[in-house]
Short mmCIF file of C-alpha atoms and ligand atoms in Angstrom, two decimals:
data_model
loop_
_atom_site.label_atom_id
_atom_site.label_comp_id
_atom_site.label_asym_id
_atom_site.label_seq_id
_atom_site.Cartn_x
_atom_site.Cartn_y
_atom_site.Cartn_z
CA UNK A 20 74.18 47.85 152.48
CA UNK A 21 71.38 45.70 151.00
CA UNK A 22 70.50 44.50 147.43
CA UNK A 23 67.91 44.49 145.12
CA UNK A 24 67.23 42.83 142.08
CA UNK A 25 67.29 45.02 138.58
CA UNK A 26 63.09 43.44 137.90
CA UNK A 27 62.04 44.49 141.95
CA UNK A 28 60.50 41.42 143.02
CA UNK A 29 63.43 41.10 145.24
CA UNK A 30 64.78 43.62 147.79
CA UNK A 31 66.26 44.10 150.89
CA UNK A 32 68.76 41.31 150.70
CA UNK A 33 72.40 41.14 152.30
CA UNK A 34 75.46 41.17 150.54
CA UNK A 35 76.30 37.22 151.74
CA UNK A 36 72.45 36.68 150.53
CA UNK A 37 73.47 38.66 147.32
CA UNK A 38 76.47 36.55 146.33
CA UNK A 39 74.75 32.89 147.11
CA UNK A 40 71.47 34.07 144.90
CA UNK A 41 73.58 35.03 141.88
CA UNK A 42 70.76 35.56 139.42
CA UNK A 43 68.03 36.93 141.38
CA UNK A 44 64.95 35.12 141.56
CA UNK A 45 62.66 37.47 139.46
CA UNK A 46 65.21 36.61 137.04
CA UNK A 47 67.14 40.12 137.34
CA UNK A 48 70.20 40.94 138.25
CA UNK A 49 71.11 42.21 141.70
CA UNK A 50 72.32 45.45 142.67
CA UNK A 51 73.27 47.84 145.78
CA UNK A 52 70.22 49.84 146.55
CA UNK A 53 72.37 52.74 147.05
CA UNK A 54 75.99 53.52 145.36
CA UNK A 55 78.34 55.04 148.54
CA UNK A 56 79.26 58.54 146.96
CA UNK A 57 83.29 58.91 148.13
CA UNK A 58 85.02 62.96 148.64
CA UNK A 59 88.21 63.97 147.20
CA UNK A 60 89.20 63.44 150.88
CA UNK A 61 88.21 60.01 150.49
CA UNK A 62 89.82 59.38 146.95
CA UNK A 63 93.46 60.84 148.37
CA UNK A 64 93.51 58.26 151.14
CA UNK A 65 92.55 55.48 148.69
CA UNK A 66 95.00 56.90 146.58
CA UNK A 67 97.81 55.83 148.51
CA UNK A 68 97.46 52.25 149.53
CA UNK A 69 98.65 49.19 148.90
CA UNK A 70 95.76 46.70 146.51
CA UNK A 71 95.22 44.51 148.85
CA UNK A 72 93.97 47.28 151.54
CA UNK A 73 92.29 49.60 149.00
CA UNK A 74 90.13 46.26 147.65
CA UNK A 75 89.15 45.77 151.94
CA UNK A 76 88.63 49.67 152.16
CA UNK A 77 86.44 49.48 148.49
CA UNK A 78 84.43 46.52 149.15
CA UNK A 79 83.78 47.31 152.78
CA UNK A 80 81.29 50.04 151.69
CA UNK A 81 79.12 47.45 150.09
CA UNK A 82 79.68 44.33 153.04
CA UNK A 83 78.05 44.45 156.44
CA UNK A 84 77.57 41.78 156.93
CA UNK A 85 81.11 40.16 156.93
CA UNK A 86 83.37 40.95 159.62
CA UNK A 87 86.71 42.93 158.96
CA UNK A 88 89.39 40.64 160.29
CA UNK A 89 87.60 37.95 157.82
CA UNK A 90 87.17 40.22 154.78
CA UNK A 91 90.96 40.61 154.91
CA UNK A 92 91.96 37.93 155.37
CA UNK A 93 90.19 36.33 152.43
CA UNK A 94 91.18 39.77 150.49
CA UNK A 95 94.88 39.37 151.65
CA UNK A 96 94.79 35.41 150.62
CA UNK A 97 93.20 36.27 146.99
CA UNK A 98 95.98 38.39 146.30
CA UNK A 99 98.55 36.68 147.44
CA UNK A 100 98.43 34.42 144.56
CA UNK A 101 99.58 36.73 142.14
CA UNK A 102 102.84 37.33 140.76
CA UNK A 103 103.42 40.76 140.67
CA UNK A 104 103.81 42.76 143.61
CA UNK A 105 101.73 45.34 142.62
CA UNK A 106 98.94 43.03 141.83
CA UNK A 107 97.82 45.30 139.05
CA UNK A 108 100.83 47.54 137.90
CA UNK A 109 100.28 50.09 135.78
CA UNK A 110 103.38 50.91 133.08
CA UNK A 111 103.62 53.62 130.72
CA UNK A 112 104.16 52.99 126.74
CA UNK A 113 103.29 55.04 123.16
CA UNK A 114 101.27 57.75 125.40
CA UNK A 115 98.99 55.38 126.93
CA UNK A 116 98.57 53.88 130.44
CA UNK A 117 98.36 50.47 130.14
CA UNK A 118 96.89 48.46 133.70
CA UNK A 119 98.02 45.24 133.61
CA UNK A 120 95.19 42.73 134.84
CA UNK A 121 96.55 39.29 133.98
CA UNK A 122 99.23 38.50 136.32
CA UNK A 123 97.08 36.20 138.24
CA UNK A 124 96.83 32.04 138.10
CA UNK A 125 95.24 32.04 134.71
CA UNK A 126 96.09 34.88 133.56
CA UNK A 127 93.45 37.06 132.57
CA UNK A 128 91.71 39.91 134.46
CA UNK A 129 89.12 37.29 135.83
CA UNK A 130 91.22 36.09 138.35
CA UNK A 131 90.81 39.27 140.35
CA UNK A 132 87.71 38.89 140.69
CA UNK A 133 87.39 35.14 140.62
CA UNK A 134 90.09 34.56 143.10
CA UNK A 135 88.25 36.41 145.41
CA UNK A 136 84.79 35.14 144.92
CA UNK A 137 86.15 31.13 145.78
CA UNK A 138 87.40 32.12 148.99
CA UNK A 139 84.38 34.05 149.62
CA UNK A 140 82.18 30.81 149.05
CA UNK A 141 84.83 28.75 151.34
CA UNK A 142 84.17 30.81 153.78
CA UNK A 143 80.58 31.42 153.25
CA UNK A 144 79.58 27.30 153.00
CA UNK A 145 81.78 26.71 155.94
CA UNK A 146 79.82 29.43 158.03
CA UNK A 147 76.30 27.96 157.04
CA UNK A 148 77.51 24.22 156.91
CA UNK A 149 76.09 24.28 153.18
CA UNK A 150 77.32 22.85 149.67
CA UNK A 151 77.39 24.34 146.57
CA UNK A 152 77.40 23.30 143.23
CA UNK A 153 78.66 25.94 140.64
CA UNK A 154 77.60 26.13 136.89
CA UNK A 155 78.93 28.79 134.56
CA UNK A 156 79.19 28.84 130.84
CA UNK A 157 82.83 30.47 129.37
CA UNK A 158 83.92 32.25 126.64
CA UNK A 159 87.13 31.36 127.53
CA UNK A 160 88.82 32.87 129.97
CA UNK A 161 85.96 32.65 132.83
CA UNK A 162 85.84 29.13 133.24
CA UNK A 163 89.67 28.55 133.92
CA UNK A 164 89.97 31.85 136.12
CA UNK A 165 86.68 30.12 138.03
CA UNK A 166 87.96 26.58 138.37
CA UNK A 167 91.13 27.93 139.61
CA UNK A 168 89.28 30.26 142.47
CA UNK A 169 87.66 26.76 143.72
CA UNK A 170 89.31 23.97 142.35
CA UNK A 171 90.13 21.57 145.63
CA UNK A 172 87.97 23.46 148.07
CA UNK A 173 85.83 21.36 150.30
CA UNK A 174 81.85 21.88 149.48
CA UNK A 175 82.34 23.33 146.35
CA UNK A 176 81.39 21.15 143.19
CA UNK A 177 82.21 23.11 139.74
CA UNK A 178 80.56 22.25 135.86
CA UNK A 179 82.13 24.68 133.37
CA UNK A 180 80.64 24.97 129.64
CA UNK A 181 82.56 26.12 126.92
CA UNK A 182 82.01 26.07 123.17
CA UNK A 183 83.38 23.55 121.96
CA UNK A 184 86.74 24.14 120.07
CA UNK A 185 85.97 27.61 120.11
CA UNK A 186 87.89 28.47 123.08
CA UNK A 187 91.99 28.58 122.30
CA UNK A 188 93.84 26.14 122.93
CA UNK A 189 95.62 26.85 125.75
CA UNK A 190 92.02 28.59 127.25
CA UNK A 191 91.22 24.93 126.94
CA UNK A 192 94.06 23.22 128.32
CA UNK A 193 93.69 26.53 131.61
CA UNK A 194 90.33 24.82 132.32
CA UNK A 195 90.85 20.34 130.90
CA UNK A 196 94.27 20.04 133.01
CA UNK A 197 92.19 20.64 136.45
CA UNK A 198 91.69 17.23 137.18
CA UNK A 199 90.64 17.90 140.97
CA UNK A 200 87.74 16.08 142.02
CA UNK A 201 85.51 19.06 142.45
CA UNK A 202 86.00 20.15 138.72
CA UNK A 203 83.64 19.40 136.09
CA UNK A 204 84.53 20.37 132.32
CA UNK A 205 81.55 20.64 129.77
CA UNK A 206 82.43 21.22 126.19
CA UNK A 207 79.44 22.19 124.47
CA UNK A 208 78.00 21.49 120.43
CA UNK A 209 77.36 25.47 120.31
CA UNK A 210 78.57 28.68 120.66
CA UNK A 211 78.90 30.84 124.14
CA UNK A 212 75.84 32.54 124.06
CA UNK A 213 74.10 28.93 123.98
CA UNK A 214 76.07 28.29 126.90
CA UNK A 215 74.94 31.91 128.91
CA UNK A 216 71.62 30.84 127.68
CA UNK A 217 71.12 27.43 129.07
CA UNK A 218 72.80 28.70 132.06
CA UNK A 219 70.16 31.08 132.52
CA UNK A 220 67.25 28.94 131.79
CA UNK A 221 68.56 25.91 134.68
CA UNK A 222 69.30 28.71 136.98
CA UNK A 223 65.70 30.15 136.24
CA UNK A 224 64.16 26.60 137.32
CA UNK A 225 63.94 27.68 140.94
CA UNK A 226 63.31 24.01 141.72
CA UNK A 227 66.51 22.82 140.46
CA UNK A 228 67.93 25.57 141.93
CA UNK A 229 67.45 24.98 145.33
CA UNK A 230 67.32 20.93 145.24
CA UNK A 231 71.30 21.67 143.55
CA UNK A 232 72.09 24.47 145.39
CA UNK A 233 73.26 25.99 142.80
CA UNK A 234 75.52 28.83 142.44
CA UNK A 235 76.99 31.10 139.95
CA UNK A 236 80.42 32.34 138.70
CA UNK A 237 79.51 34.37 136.04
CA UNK A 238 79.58 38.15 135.92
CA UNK A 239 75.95 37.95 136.79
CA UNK A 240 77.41 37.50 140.51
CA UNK A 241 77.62 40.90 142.05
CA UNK A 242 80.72 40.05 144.19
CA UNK A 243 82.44 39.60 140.73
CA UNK A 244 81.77 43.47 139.85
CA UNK A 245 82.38 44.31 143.44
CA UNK A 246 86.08 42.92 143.19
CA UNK A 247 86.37 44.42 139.58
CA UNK A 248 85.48 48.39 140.46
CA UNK A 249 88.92 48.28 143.01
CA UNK A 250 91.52 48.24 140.25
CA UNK A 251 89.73 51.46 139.00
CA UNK A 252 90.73 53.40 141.97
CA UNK A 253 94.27 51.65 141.68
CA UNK A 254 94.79 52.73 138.67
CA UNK A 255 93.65 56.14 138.62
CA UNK A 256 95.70 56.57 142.14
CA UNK A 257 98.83 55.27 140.14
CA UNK A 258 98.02 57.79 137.18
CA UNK A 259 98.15 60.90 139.49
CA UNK A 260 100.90 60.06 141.16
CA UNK A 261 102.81 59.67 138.21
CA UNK A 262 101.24 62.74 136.08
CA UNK A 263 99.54 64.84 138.42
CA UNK A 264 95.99 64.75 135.91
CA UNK A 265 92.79 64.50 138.32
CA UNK A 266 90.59 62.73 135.34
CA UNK A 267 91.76 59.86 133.15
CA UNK A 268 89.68 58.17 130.50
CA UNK A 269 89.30 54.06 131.11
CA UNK A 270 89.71 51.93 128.03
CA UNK A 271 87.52 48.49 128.03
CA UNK A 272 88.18 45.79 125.97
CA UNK A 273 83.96 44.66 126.19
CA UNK A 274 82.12 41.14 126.05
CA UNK A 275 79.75 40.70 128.79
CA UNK A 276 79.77 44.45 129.98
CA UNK A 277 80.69 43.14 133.41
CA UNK A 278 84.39 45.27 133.48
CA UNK A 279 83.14 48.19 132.15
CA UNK A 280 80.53 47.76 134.51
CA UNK A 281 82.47 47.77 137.60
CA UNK A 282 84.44 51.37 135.91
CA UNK A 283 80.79 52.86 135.57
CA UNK A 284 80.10 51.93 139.72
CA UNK A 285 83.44 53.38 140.52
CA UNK A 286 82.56 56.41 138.22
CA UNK A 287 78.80 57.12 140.36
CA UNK A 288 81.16 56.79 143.62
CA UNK A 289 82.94 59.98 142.36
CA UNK A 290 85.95 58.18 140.73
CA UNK A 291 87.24 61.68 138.52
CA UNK A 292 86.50 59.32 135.09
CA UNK A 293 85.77 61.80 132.22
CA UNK A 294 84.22 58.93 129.90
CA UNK A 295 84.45 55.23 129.66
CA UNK A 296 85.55 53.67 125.96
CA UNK A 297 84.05 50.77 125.09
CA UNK A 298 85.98 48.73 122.83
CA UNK A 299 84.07 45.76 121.28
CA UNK A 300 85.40 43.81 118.22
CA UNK A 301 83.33 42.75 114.91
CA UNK A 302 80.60 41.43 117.90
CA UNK A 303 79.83 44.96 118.00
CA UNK A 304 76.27 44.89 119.36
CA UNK A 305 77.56 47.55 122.02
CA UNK A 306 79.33 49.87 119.88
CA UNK A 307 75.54 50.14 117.89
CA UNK A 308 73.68 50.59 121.25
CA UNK A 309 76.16 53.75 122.78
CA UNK A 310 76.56 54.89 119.02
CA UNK A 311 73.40 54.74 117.39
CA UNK A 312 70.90 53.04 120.19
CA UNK A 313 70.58 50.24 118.23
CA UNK A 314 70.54 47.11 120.55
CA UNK A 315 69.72 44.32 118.24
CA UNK A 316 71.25 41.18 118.77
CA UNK A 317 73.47 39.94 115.47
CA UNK A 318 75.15 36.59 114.61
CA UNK A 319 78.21 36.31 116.90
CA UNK A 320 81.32 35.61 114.78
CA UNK A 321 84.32 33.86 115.84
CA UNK A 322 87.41 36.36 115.90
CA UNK A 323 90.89 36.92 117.37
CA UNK A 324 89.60 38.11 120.53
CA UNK A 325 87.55 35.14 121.45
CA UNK A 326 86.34 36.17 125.13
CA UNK A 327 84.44 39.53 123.66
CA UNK A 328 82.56 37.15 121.20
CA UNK A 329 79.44 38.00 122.67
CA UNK A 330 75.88 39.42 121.56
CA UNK A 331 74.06 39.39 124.07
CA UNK A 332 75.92 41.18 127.32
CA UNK A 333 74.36 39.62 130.48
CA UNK A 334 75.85 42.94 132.40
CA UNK A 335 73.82 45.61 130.53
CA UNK A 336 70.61 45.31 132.45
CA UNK A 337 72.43 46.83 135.23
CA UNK A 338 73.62 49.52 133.10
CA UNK A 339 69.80 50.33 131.79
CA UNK A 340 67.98 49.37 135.05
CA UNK A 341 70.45 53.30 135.91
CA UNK A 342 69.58 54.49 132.38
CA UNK A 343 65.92 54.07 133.32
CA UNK A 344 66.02 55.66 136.65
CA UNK A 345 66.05 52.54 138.33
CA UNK A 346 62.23 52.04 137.11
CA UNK A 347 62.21 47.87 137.55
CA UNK A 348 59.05 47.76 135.75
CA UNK A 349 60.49 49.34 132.41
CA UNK A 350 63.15 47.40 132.56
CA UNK A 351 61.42 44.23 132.99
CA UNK A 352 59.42 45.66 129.65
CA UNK A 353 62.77 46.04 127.82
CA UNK A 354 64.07 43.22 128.73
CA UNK A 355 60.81 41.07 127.72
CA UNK A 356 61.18 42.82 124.29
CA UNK A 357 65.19 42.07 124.13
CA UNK A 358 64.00 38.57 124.69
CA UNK A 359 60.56 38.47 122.37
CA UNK A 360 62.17 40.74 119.37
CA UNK A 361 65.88 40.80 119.91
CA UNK A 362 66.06 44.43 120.15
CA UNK A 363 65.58 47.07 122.31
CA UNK A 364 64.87 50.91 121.40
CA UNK A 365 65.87 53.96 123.50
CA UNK A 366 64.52 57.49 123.33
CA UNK A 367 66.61 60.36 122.37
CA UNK A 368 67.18 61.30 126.21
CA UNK A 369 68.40 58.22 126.78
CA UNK A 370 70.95 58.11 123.98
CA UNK A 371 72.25 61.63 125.50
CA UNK A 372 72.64 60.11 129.00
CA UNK A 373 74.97 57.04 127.40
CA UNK A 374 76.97 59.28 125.36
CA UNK A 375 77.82 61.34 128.56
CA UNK A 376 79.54 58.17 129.79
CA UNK A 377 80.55 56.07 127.07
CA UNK A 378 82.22 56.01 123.48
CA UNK A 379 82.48 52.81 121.54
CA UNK A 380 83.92 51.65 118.70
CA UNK A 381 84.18 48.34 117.30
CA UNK A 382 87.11 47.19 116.03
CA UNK A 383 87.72 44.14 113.51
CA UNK A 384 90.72 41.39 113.06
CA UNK A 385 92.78 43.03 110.57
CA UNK A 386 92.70 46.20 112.96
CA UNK A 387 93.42 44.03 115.98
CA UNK A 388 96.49 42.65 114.35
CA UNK A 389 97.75 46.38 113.33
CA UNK A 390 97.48 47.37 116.31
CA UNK A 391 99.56 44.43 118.45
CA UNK A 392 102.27 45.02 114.84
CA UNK A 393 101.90 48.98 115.29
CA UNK A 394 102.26 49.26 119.28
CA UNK A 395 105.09 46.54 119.51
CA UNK A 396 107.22 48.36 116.57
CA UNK A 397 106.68 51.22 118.21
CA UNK A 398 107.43 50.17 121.76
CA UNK A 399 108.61 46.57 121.97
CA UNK A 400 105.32 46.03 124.08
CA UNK A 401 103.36 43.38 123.04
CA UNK A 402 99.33 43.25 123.48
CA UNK A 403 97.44 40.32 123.57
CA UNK A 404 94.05 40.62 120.85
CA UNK A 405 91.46 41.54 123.41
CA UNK A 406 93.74 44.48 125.10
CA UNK A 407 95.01 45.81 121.11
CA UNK A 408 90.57 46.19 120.82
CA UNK A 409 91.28 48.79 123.98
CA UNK A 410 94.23 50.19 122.68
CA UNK A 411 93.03 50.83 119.17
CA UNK A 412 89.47 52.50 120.36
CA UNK A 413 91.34 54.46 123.13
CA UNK A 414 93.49 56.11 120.39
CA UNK A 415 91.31 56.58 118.35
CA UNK A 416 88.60 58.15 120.17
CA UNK A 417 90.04 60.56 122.98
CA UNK A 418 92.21 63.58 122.17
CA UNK A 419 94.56 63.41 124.97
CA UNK A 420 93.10 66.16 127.28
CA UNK A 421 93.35 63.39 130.41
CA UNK A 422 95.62 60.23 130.27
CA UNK A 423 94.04 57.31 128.74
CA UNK A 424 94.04 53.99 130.87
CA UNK A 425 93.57 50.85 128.91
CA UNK A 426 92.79 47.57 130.60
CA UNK A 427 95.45 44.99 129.39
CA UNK A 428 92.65 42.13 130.26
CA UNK A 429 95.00 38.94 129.15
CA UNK A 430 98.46 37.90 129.17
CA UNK A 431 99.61 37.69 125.47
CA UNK A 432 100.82 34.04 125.90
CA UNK A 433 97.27 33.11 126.14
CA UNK A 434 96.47 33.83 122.02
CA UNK A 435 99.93 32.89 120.67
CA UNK A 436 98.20 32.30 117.11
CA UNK A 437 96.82 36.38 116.44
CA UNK A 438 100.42 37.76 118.38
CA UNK A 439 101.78 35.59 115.94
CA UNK A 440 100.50 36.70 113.38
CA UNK A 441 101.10 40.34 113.71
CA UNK A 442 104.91 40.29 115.02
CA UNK A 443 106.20 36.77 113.33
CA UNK A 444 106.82 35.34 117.23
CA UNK A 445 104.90 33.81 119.59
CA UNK A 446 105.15 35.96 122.90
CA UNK A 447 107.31 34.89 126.02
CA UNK A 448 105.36 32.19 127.83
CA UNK A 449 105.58 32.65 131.58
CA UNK A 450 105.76 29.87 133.82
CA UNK A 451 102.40 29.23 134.61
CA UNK A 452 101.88 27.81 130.95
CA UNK A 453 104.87 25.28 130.84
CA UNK A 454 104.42 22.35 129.80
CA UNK A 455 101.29 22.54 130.23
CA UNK A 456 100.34 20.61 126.96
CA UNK A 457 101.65 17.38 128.25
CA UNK A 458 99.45 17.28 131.79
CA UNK A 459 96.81 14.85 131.90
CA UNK A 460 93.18 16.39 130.69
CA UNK A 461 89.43 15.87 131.60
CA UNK A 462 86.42 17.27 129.54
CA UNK A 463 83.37 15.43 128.16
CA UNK A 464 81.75 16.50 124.81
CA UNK A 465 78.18 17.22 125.53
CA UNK A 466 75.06 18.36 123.37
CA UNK A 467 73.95 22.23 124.02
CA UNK A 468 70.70 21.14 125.34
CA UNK A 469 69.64 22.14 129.05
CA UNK A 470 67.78 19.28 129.73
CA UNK A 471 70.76 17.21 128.86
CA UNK A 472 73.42 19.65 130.93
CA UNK A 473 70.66 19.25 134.01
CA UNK A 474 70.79 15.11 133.76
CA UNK A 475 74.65 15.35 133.85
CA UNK A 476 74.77 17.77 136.83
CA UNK A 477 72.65 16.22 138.91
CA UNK A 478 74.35 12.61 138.82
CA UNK A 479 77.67 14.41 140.09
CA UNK A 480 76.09 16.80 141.98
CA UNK A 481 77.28 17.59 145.76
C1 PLP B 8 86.08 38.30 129.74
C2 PLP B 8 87.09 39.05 128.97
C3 PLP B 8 86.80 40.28 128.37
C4 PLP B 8 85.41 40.88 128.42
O1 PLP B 8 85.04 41.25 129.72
P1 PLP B 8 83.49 41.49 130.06
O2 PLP B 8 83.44 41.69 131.53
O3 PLP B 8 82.77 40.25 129.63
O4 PLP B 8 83.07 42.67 129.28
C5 PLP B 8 87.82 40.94 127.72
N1 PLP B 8 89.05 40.44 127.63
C6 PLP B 8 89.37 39.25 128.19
C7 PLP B 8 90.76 38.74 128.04
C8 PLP B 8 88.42 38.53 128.88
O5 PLP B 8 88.74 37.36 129.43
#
């Protein structure tokens, strides 16, 4: 399997190539140049196994370049630090199917990938005899789910940016009580899109780049989606077997367009997915683009559901460089109009071709706080902000012709305040959070300025 990059200046490229690039060079984003189409035959085999071997069977379509006992073992290793035997259980409540993504180190779905993607640089630095030095910008739940993949690895520098004191609290204290060596925390004067963006623009200074050896953690990274499309098939396996249905609906609680992402790949590999829900909240650039086309980038506000408080979804160009028939060059137009006007227009063909994969709806605080009251009265169950988004668009938009899945992307003890809120109780913390308030912490306050960010990196560079 090779890669290419979304604006075609790059091609050809192996998967190891793939992951160390991160952005691609032409300043896309890099995808397989084919999707592996899987039979029925295929899907009942998958169906039956064990995470752990489905995500080596899954990934091994897109990896040649790795060999098998190695890809396991760094597969089997990833895993193992969950707490759940299942990895990502799927349970059963108010109608709905509810996968459970957030029983990994900091719990929230990011750990499945980002678990993954550390050992995958261990092993890929120690191969080449190479360093790395990893810069990301968080919403929130990235930068502690990334600093936990690496933190302590040997070649492996990490500087995180998150808003700052727009993260919650105990998103902060995830990623400020890391005090390994290797871990870097930036808090930034801005929001998270000022963070994505100056991310961007040092990673688009190929100089820097290369002098740095830079490399990224954000969804931008392909092996992040790659790890991300296996819980999919999980899921959907689990769902038969406990209903019989051959299609389901997926329910995405949306920021980046990175998870929904990965369901759309497992969808063109023949996963049975009728349609794809795209929950945003009041950031609800998304819901306008599959509802009305309109891709114009807004003000992002601060809500209850901090890590979907996006505008502008890095992921997307993935999604359109498909919508326009893999054509690089119009998407390299769109894209320079995204950037030049903050908006991008689509032709009525191209709104029918979303619509036959997505529905979106936004959904705002008070509704997010309903829902978490509504599904916990009604079940005991109790949602965390960004998975009551999923829950409340899932309802709302299918008609219950194929079970509903809904990604539960965070453990509710991470956003104690909006749980709260809706039930009168702050949800059960498990043990991974204890006492985690008195540990010692390390972040520096830092002006959103790339020039600034660059100066800091490259004194404590590797
Ligand atoms: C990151 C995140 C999301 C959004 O995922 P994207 O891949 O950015 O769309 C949703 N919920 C939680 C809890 C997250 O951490």
């Amino acid at each position: 399997m090779k890669y290419q990059s979304t604006r075609g200046k790059v091609k050809g490229i192996s998967f190891k190539q793939a992951v160390m690039m991160g952005l691609a060079e032409d300043g896309g984003l890099l995808l397989p140049e084919t999707i592996p189409h899987l039979t029925p035959g295929d899907l009942d085999v998958l169906s039956k196994l064990a995470y752990p071997e489905l995500a080596f069977q899954v990934m091994s379509h897109f990896i040649e370049d790795i060999p098998s006992a190695q890809l396991k073992n760094m597969i089997d290793h990833s895993y193992s630090s969950f707490t759940h035997p299942d990895i990502t259980p799927v349970v059963h409540h108010d109608g709905l199917y509810i996968l459970e993504l957030f029983h990994g180190p900091t719990l929230a779905f990011k750990d499945i990938a980002l678990q993954f993607l550390g050992n995958l640089f261990e092993y890929l630095l120690t191969e080449s005899g190479e360093h790395m030095n990893i810069l990301g910008a968080t919403s929130g739940d990235t930068g502690s789910a990334a600093i936990y993949g690496v933190r302590g690895k040997k070649n492996i520098n990490i500087f995180i940016l998150h808003p700052h004191k727009k993260v919650s609290p105990v998103q902060e204290l995830q990623m400020t009580t890391v005090t390994d060596a290797n871990v870097f925390n930036l808090a930034i004067e801005g929001t998270f899109d000022d963070g994505q963006k100056i991310v961007k623009e040092i990673f688009g200074d190929l100089n820097f780049k290369r002098q740095y050896a830079l490399g990224a953690v954000n969804s931008i990274n392909w092996a992040r989606v790659l790890a991300q499309v296996v819980y999919y098939f999980y899921a959907w396996g689990q769902v038969r077997k406990q209903t019989g249905a051959d299609k389901v609906y997926f329910s995405v609680p949306t920021g980046n367009f990175g998870d929904i992402f990965a369901g759309y790949i497992a969808k063109r590999m023949g996963l049975p997915i009728e349609k794809l829900v795209l929950a945003t909240n009041a950031n609800n650039i998304l819901a306008r683009f599959v509802n009305a086309g309109d891709y114009s980038i807004g003000e992002v506000h601060p809500t209850f559901s901090p890590s979907m408080d996006i505008q502008n979804a890095s992921n997307l160009e993935r999604y359109l460089f498909y919508l326009f028939n893999d054509d690089s060059e119009r998407l390299t137009a769109a894209m320079q109009q995204f950037t030049d006007m903050g908006q991008i227009s689509f032709t009525e063909e191209q709104l029918a071709d979303i619509s036959e994969v997505f529905l979106s709806t936004s959904v705002d605080n008070d509704q997010t706080l309903a829902t978490i009251r509504d599904f916990h009265a009604a079940t005991g169950y109790v949602l965390d902000p960004h998975t009551a988004t999923g829950i409340k668009a899932g309802k709302e938009l299918v008609g219950g012709e194929y079970p509903v899945i809904c990604l539960a992307t965070a453990h509710p003890a991470k956003f104690p305040e909006a749980v709260n809120q809706s039930i009168g109780k702050d949800p059960e913390p498990p043990v991974s959070l204890e006492g985690l308030e008195d540990r010692e912490q390390r972040c520096e306050v830092i002006e959103a300025n790339a020039d600034k960010i660059k100066m800091y990196l490259a004194k404590r560079a590797l």
